[in-house]
PDB file of C-alpha atoms in Angstrom:
ATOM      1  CA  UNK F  20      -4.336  -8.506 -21.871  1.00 52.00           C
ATOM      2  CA  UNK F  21      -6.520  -5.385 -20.752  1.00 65.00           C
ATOM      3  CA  UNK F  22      -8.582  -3.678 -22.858  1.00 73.00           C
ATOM      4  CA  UNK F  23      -8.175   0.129 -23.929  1.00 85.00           C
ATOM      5  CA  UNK F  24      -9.783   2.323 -21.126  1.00 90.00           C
ATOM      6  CA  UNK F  25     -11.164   5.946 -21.006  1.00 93.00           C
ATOM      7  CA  UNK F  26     -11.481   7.514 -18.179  1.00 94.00           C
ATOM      8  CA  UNK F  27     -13.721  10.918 -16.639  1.00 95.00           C
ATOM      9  CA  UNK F  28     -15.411  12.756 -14.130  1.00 95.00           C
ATOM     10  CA  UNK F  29     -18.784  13.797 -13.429  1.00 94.00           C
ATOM     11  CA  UNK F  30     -19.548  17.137 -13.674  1.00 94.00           C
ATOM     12  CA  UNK F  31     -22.693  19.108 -12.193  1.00 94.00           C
ATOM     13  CA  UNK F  32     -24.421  18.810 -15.156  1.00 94.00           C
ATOM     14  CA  UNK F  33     -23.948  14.937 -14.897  1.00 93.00           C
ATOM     15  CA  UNK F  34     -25.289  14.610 -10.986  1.00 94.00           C
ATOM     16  CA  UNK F  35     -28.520  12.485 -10.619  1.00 94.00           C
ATOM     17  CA  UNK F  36     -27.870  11.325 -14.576  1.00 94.00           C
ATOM     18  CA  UNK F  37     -28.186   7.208 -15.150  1.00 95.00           C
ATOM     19  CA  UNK F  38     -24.580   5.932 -16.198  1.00 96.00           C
ATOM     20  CA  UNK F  39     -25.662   4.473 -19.453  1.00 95.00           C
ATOM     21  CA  UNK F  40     -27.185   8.249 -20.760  1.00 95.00           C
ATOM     22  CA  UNK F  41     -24.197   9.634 -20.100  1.00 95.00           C
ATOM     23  CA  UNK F  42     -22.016   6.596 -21.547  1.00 95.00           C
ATOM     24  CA  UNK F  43     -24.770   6.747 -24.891  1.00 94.00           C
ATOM     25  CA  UNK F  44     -25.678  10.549 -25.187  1.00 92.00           C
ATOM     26  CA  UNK F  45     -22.370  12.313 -24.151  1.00 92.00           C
ATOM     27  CA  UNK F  46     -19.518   9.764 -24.965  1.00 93.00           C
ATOM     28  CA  UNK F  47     -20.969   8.090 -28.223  1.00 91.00           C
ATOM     29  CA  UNK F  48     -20.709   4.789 -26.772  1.00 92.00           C
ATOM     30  CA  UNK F  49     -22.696   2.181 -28.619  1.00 91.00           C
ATOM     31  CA  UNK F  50     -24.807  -0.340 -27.363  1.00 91.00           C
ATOM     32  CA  UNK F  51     -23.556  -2.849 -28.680  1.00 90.00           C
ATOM     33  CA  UNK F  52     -19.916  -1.865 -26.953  1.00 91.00           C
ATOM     34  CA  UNK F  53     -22.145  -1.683 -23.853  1.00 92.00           C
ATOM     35  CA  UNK F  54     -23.026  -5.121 -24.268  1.00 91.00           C
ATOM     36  CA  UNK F  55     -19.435  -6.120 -25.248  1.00 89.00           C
ATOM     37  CA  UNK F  56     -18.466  -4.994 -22.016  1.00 91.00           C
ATOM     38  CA  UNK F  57     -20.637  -6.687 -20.351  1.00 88.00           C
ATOM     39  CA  UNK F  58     -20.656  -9.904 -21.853  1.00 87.00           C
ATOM     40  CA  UNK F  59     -17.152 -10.226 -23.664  1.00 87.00           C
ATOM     41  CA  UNK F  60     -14.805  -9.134 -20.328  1.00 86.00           C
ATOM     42  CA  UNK F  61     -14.560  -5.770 -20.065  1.00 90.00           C
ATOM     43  CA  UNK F  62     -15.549  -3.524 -17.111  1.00 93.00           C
ATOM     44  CA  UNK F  63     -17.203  -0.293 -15.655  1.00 95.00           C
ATOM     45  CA  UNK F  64     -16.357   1.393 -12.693  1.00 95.00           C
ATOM     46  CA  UNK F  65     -17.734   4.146 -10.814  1.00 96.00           C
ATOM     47  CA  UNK F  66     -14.629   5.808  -7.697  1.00 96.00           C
ATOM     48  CA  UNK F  67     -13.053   2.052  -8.213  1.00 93.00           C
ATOM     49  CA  UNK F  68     -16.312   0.038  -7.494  1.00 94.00           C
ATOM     50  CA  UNK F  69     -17.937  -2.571 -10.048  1.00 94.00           C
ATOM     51  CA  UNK F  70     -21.153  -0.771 -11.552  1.00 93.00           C
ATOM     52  CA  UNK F  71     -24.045  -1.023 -13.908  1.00 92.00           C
ATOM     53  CA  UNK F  72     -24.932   1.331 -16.144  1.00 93.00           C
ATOM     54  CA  UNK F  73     -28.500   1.164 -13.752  1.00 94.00           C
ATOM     55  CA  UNK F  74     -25.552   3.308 -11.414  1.00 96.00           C
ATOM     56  CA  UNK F  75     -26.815   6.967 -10.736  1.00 96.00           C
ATOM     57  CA  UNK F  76     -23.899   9.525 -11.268  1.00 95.00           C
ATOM     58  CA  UNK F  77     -23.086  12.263  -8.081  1.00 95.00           C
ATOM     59  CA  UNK F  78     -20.886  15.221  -9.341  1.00 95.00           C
ATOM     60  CA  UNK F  79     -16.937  14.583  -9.119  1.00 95.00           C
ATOM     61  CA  UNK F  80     -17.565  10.370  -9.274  1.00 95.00           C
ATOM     62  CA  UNK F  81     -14.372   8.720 -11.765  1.00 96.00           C
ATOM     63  CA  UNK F  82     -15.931   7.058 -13.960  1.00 96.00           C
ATOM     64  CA  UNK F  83     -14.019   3.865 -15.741  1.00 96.00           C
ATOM     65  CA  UNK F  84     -14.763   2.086 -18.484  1.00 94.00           C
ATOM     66  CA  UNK F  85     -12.276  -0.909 -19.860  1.00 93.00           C
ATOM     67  CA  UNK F  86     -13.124  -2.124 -23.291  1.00 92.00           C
ATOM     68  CA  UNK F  87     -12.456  -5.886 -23.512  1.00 90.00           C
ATOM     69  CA  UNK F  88      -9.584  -7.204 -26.028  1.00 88.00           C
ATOM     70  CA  UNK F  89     -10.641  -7.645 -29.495  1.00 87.00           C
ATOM     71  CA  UNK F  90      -9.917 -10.349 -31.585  1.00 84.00           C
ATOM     72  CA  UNK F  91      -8.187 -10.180 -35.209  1.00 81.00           C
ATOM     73  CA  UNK F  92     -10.065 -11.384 -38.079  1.00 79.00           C
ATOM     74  CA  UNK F  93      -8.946 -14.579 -39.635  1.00 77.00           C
ATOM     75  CA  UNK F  94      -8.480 -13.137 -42.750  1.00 80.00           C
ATOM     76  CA  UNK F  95      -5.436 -11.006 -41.716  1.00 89.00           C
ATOM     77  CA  UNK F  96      -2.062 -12.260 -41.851  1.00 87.00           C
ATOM     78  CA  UNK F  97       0.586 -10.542 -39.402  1.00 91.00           C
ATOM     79  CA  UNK F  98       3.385  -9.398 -41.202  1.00 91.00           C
ATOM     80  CA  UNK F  99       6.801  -7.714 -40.037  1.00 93.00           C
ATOM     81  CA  UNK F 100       6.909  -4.667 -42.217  1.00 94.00           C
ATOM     82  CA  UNK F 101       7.856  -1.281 -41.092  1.00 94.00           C
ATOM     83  CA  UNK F 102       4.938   1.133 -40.793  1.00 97.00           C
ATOM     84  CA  UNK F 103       5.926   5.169 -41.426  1.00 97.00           C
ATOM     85  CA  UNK F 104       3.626   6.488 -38.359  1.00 98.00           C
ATOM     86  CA  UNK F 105       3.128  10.042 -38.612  1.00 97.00           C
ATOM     87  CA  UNK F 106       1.211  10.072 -35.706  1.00 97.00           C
ATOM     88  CA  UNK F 107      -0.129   7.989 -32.386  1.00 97.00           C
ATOM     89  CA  UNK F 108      -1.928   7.954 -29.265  1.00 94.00           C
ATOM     90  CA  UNK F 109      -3.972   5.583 -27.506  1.00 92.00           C
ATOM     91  CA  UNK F 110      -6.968   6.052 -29.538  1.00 94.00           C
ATOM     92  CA  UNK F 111      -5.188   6.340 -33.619  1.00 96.00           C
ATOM     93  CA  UNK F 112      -2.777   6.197 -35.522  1.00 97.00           C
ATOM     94  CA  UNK F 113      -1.531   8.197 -39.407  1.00 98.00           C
ATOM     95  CA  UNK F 114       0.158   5.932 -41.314  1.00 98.00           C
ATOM     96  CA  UNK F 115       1.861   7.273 -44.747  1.00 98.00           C
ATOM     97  CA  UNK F 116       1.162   4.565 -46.546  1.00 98.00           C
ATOM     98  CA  UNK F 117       3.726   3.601 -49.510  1.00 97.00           C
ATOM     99  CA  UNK F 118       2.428   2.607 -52.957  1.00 95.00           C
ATOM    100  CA  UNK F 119       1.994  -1.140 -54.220  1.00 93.00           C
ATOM    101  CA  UNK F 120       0.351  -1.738 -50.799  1.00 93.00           C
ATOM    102  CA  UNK F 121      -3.091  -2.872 -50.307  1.00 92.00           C
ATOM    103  CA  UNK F 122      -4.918  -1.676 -47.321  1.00 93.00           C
ATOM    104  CA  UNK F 123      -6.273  -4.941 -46.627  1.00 90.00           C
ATOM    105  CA  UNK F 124      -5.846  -8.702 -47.728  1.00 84.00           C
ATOM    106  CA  UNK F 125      -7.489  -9.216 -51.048  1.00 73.00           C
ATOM    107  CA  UNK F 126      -7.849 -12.567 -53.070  1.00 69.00           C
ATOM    108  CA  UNK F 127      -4.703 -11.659 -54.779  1.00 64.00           C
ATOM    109  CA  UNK F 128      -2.508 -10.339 -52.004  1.00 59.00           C
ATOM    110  CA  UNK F 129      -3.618 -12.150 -48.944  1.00 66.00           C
ATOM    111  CA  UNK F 130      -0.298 -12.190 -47.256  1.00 71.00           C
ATOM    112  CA  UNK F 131       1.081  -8.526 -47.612  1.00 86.00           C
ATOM    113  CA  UNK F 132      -0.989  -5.553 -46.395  1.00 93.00           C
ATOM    114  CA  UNK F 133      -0.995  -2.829 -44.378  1.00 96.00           C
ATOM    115  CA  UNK F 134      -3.828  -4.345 -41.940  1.00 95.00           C
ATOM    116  CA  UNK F 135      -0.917  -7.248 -41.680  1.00 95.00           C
ATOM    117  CA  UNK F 136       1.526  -4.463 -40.689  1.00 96.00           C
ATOM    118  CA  UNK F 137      -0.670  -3.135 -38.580  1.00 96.00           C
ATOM    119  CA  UNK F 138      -2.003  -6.065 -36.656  1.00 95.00           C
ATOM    120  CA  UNK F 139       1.626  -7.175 -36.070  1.00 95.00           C
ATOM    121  CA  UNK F 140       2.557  -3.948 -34.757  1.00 96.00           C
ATOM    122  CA  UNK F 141       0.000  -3.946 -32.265  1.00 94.00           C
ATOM    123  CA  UNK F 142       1.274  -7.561 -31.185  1.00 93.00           C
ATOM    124  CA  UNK F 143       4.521  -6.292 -30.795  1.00 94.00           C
ATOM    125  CA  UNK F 144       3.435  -3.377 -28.893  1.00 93.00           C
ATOM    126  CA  UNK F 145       0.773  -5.222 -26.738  1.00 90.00           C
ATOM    127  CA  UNK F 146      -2.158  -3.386 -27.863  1.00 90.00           C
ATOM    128  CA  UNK F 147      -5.280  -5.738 -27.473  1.00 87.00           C
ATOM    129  CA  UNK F 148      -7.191  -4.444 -31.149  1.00 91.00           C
ATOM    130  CA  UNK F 149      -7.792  -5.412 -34.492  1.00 93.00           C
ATOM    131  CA  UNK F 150      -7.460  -3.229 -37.515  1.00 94.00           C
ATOM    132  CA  UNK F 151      -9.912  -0.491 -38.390  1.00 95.00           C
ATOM    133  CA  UNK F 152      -9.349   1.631 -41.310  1.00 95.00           C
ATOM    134  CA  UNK F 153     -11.252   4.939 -41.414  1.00 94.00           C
ATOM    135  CA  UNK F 154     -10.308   5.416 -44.510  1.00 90.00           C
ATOM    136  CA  UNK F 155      -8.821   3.090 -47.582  1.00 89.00           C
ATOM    137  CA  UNK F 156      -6.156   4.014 -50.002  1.00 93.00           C
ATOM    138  CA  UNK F 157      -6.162   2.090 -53.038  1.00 92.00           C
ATOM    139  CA  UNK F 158      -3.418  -0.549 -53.403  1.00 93.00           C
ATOM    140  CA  UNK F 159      -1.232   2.037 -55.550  1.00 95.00           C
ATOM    141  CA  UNK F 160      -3.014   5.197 -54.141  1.00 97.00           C
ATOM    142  CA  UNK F 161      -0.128   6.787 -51.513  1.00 98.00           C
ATOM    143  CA  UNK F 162      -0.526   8.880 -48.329  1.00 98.00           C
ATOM    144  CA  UNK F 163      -2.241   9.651 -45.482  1.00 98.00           C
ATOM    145  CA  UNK F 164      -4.378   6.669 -43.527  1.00 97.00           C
ATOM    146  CA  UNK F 165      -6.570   7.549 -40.683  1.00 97.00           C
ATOM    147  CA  UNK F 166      -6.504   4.056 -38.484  1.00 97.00           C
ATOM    148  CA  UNK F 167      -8.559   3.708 -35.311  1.00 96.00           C
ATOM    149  CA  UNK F 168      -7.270   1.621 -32.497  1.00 94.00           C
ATOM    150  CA  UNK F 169     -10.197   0.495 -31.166  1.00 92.00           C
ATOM    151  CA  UNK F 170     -13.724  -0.165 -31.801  1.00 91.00           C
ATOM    152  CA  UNK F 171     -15.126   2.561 -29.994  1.00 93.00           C
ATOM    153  CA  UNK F 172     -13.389   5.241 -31.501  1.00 94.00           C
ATOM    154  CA  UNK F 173     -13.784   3.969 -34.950  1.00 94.00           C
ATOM    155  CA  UNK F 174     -17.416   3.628 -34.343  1.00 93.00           C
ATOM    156  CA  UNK F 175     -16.960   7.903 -33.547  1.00 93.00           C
ATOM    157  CA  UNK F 176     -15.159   9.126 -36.984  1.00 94.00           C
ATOM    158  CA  UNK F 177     -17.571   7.223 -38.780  1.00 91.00           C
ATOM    159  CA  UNK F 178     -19.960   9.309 -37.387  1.00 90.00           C
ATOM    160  CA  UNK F 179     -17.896  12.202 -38.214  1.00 89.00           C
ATOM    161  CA  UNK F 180     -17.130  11.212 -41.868  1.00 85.00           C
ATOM    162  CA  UNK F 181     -21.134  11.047 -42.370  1.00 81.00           C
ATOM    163  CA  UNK F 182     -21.004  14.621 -41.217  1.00 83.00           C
ATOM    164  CA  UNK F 183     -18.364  15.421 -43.651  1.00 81.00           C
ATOM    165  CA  UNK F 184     -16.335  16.177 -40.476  1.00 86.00           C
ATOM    166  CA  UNK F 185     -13.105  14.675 -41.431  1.00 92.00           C
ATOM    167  CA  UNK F 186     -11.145  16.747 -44.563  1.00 93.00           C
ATOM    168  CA  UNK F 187      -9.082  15.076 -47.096  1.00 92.00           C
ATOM    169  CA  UNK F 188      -6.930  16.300 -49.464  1.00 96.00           C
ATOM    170  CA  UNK F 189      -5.255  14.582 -52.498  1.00 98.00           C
ATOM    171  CA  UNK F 190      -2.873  15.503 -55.141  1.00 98.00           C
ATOM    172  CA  UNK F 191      -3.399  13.886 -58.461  1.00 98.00           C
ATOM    173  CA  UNK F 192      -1.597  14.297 -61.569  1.00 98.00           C
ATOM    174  CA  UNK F 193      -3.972  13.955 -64.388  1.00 98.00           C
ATOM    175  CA  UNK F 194      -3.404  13.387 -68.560  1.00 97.00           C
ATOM    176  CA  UNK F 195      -3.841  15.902 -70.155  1.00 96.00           C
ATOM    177  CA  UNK F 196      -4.251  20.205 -69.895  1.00 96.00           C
ATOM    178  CA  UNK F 197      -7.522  21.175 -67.986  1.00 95.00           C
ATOM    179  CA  UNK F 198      -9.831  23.988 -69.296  1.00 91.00           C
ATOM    180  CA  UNK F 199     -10.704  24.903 -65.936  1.00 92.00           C
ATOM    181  CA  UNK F 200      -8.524  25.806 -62.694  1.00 93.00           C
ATOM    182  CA  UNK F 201     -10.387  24.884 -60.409  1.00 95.00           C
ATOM    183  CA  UNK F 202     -14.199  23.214 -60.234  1.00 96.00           C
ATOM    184  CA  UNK F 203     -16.644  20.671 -58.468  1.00 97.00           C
ATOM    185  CA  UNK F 204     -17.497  16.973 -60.051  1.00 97.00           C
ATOM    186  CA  UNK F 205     -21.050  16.440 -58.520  1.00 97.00           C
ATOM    187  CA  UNK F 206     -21.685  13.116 -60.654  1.00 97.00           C
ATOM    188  CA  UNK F 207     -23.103  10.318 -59.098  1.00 97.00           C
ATOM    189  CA  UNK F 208     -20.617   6.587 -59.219  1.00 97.00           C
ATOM    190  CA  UNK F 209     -22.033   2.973 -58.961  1.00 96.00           C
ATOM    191  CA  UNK F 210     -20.695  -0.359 -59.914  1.00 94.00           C
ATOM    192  CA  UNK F 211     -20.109  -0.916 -63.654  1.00 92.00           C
ATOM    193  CA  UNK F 212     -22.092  -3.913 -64.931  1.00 88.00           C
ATOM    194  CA  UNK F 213     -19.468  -5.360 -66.728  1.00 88.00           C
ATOM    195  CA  UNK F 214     -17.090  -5.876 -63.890  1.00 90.00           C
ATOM    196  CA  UNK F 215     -16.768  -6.807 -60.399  1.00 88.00           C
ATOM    197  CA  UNK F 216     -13.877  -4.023 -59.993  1.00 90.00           C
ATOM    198  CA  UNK F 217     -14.622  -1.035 -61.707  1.00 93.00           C
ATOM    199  CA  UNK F 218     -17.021   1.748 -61.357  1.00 96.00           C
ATOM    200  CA  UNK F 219     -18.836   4.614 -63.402  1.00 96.00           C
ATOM    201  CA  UNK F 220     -20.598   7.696 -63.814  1.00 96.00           C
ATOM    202  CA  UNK F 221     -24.132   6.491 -63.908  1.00 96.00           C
ATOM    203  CA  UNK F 222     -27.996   7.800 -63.068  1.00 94.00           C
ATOM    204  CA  UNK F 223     -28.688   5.341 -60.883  1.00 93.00           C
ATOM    205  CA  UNK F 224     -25.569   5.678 -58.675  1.00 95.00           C
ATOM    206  CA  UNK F 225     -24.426   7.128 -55.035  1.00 96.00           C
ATOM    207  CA  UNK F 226     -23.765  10.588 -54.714  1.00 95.00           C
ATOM    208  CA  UNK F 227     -20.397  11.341 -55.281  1.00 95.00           C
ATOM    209  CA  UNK F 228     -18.935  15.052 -54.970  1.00 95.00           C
ATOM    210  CA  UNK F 229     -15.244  16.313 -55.789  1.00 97.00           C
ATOM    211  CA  UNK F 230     -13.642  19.581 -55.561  1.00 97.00           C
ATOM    212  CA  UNK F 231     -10.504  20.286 -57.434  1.00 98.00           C
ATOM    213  CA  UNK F 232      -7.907  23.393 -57.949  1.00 98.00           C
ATOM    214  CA  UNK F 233      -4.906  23.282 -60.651  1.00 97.00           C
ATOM    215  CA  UNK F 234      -2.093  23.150 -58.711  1.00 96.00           C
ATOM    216  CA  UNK F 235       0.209  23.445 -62.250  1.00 96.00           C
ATOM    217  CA  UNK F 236      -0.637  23.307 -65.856  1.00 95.00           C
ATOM    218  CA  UNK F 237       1.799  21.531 -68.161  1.00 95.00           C
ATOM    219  CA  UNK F 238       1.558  20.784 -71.917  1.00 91.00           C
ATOM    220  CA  UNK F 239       0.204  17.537 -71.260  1.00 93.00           C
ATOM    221  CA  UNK F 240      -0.713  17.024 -67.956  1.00 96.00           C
ATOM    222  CA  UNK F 241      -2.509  19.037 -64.795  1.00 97.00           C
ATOM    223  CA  UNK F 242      -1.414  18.509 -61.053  1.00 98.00           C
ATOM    224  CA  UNK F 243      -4.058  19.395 -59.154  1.00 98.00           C
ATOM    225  CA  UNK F 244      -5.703  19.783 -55.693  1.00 98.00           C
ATOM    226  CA  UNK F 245      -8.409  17.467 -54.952  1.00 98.00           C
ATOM    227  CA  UNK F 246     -10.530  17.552 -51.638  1.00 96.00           C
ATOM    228  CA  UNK F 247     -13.583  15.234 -51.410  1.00 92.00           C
ATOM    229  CA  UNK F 248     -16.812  15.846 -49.820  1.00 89.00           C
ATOM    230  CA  UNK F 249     -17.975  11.992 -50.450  1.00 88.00           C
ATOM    231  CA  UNK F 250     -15.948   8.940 -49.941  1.00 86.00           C
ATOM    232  CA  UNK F 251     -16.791   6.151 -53.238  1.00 91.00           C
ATOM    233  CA  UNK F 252     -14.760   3.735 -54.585  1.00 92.00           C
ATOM    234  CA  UNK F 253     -12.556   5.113 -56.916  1.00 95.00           C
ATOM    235  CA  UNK F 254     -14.091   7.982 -56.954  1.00 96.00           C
ATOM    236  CA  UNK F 255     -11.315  10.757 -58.030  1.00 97.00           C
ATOM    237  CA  UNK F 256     -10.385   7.533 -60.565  1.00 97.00           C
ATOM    238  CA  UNK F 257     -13.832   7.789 -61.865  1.00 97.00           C
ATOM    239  CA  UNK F 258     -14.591  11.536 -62.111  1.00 98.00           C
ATOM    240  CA  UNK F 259     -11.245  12.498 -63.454  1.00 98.00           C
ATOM    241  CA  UNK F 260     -11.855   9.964 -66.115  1.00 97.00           C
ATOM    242  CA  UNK F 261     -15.096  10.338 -67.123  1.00 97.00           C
ATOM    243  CA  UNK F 262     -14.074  14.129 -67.865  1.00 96.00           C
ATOM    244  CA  UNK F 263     -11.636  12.733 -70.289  1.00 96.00           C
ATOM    245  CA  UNK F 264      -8.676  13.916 -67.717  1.00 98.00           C
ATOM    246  CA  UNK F 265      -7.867   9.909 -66.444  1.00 98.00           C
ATOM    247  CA  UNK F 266      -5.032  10.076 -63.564  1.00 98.00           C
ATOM    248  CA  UNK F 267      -1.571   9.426 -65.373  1.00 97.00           C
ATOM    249  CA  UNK F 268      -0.843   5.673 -64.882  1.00 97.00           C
ATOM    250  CA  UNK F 269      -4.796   4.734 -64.799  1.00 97.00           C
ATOM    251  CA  UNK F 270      -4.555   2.044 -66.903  1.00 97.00           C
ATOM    252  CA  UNK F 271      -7.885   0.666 -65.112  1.00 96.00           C
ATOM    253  CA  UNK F 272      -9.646   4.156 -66.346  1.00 96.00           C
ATOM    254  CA  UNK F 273      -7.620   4.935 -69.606  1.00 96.00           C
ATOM    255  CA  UNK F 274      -4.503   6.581 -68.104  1.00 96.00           C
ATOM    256  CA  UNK F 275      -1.313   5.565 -69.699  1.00 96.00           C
ATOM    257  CA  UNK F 276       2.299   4.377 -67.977  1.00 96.00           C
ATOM    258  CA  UNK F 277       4.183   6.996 -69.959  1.00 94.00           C
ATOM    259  CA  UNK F 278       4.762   9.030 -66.610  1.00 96.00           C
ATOM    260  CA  UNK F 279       4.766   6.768 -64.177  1.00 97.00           C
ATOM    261  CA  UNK F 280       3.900   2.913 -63.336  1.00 96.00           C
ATOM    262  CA  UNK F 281       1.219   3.416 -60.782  1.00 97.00           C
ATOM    263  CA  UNK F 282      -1.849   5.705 -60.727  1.00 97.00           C
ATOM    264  CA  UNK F 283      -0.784   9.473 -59.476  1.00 98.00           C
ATOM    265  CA  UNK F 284      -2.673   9.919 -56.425  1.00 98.00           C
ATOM    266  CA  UNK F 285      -1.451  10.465 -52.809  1.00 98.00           C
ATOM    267  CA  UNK F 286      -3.303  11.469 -49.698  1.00 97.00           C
ATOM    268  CA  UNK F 287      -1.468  14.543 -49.117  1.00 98.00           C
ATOM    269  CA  UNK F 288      -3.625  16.183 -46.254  1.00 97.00           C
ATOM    270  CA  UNK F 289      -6.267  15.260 -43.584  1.00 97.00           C
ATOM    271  CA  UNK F 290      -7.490  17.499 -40.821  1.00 96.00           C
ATOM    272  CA  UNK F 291     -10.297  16.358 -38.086  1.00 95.00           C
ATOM    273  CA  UNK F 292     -11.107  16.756 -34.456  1.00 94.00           C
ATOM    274  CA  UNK F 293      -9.912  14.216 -32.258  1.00 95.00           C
ATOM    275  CA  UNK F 294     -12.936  12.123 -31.230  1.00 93.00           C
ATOM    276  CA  UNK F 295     -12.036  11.786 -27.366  1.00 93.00           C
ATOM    277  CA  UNK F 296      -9.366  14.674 -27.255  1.00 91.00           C
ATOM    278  CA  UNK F 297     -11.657  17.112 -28.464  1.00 90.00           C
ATOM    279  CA  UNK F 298      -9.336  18.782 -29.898  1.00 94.00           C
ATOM    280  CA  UNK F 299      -8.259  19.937 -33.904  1.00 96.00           C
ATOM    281  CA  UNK F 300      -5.192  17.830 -35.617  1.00 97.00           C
ATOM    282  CA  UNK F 301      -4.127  18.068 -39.240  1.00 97.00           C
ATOM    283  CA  UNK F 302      -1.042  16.753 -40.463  1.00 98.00           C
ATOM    284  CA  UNK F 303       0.911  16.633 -43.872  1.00 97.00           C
ATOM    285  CA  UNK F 304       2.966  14.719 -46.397  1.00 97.00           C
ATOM    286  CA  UNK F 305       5.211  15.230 -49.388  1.00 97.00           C
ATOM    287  CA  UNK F 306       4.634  13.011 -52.394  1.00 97.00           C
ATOM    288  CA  UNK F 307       6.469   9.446 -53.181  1.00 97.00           C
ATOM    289  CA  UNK F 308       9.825   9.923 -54.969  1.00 97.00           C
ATOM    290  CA  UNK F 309       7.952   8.347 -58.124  1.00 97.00           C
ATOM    291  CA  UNK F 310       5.114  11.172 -58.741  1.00 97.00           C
ATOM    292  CA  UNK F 311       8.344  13.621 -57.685  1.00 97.00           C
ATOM    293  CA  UNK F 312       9.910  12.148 -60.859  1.00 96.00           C
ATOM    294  CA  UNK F 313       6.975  12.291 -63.163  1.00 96.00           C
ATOM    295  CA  UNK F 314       6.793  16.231 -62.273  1.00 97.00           C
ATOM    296  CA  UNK F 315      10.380  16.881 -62.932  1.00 95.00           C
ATOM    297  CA  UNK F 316      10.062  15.253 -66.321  1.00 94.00           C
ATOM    298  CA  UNK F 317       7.205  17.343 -67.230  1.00 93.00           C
ATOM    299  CA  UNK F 318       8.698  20.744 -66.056  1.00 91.00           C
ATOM    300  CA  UNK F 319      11.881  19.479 -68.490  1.00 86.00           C
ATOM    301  CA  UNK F 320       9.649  18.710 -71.201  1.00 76.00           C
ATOM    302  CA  UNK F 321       7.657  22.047 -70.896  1.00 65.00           C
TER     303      UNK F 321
END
């Protein structure tokens, strides 16, 4: 099975330039995919000929480069479940993911996740990757997942998300009636001592930085608009809580099931600039019928 390729031609600015600059400098590409390439069966061509990257570029050359198949970890298990794909192209795919999903096999739920889904659906489809998340939802957190299809490209929106280049947006329904509309957590999360699962606000933590706006104010609870410029573990979980406002159906961060039976959060929004496409995509989802529910109730109660 080939490899994904990527294709382009040398411009002026490229003629007399060593293959492996421009592959490095202008096209992100690693060198560790370089020697992947090389070593692990993939290829580089230069107007249909075998090269090195040693080859010297001449403007208007076609450059080729076919990355070689990857193999799936052990640790995920193929599974036939339906996958609601908002988007694909060669190079990604957004993938709404439902609640009581995990993103990935855990010790618990080795069998059923969405890198199973995944991973079958690209053995169905006959694409030669493995799964790479750009970003992970929480096994009840719902929305929006940002999935590479290939090494390469992954290794790019990491690069982007360290430049804050890749903009989330959440909607959480918290417990309880916030003073403020709108505001900024800057409070910095680690690992609580006392468990191998949780985390806190603590001193000696990672940076951690949310912005939030009150999308409604109920009696009792706040639906708000969250958009993160740092990417923690549990980190909305963590801030929301530690401000005394814990997401309804937290029960890992003092939120109670009154509402609803799974923590209120979705991935509602993300917005970044294709990594080979160069070009701006953003894309959109409505919440699961269960947060739906625990809004209605509220706006009945109120």
């Amino acid at each position: 099975m080939k490899g994904i390729t990527l294709q382009w031609k040398a411009g002026a600015e490229e003629d007399g330039q060593l293959l492996k600059t421009f592959l490095r400098e202008k096209k992100g590409i690693s060198k560790k995919a370089l020697a992947d390439i090389k070593f692990k069966g993939g290829d580089i061509s230069v107007d249909g000929r075998h090269v090195t990257v040693r080859h010297v570029l001449k403007e208007g050359e076609a450059i080729q480069i076919i990355f070689p198949p990857e193999n799936v970890s052990e640790g995920i298990v193929p599974v036939d479940r339906e996958l609601d794909i908002v988007f694909e192209d060669d190079h990604l795919l957004v993938i709404n993911k439902p609640p009581n999903l995990s993103t990935i096999p855990s010790r618990e739920h080795r069998e059923v996740s969405l890198a199973g889904a995944v991973v079958h659906y690209y053995k169905k489809h006959n694409i030669p990757s493995t799964f790479h998340a750009v970003n992970r939802l929480d096994k009840d957190t719902s929305g929006l997942m940002l999935v590479a299809k290939h090494r390469h490209v992954h290794d790019l929106f990491v690069r982007m998300q360290m430049r804050q280049n890749i903009e989330r947006t959440y909607t959480a329904l918290l417990e309880g009636k916030l003073d403020k509309d709108e505001g900024t957590i800057d409070l910095p999360i680690g690992r609580k001592s006392t468990s191998i699962i949780e985390r806190e606000v603590t001193p000696n933590g990672q940076e951690a930085v949310t912005h939030y706006k009150a999308e409604r104010l109920f009696s009792e609870a706040s639906l708000v608009s969250i958009n993160l410029e740092t990417g923690r573990t549990h980190q909305i979980r963590v801030h929301f809580s530690h401000l005394g406002h814990p997401l309804a159906g937290d029960t890992l961060y003092g939120g109670t099931r009154r509402l609803i039976g799974r923590q209120a959060l979705h991935s509602s929004k993300i917005k970044f600039l294709h990594p080979i496409e160069n070009k701006t995509l953003e894309f959109s989802t409505p919440l699961f019928s269960d947060m739906e529910y625990a809004i209605k109730t509220l706006e009945e109660g109120n």
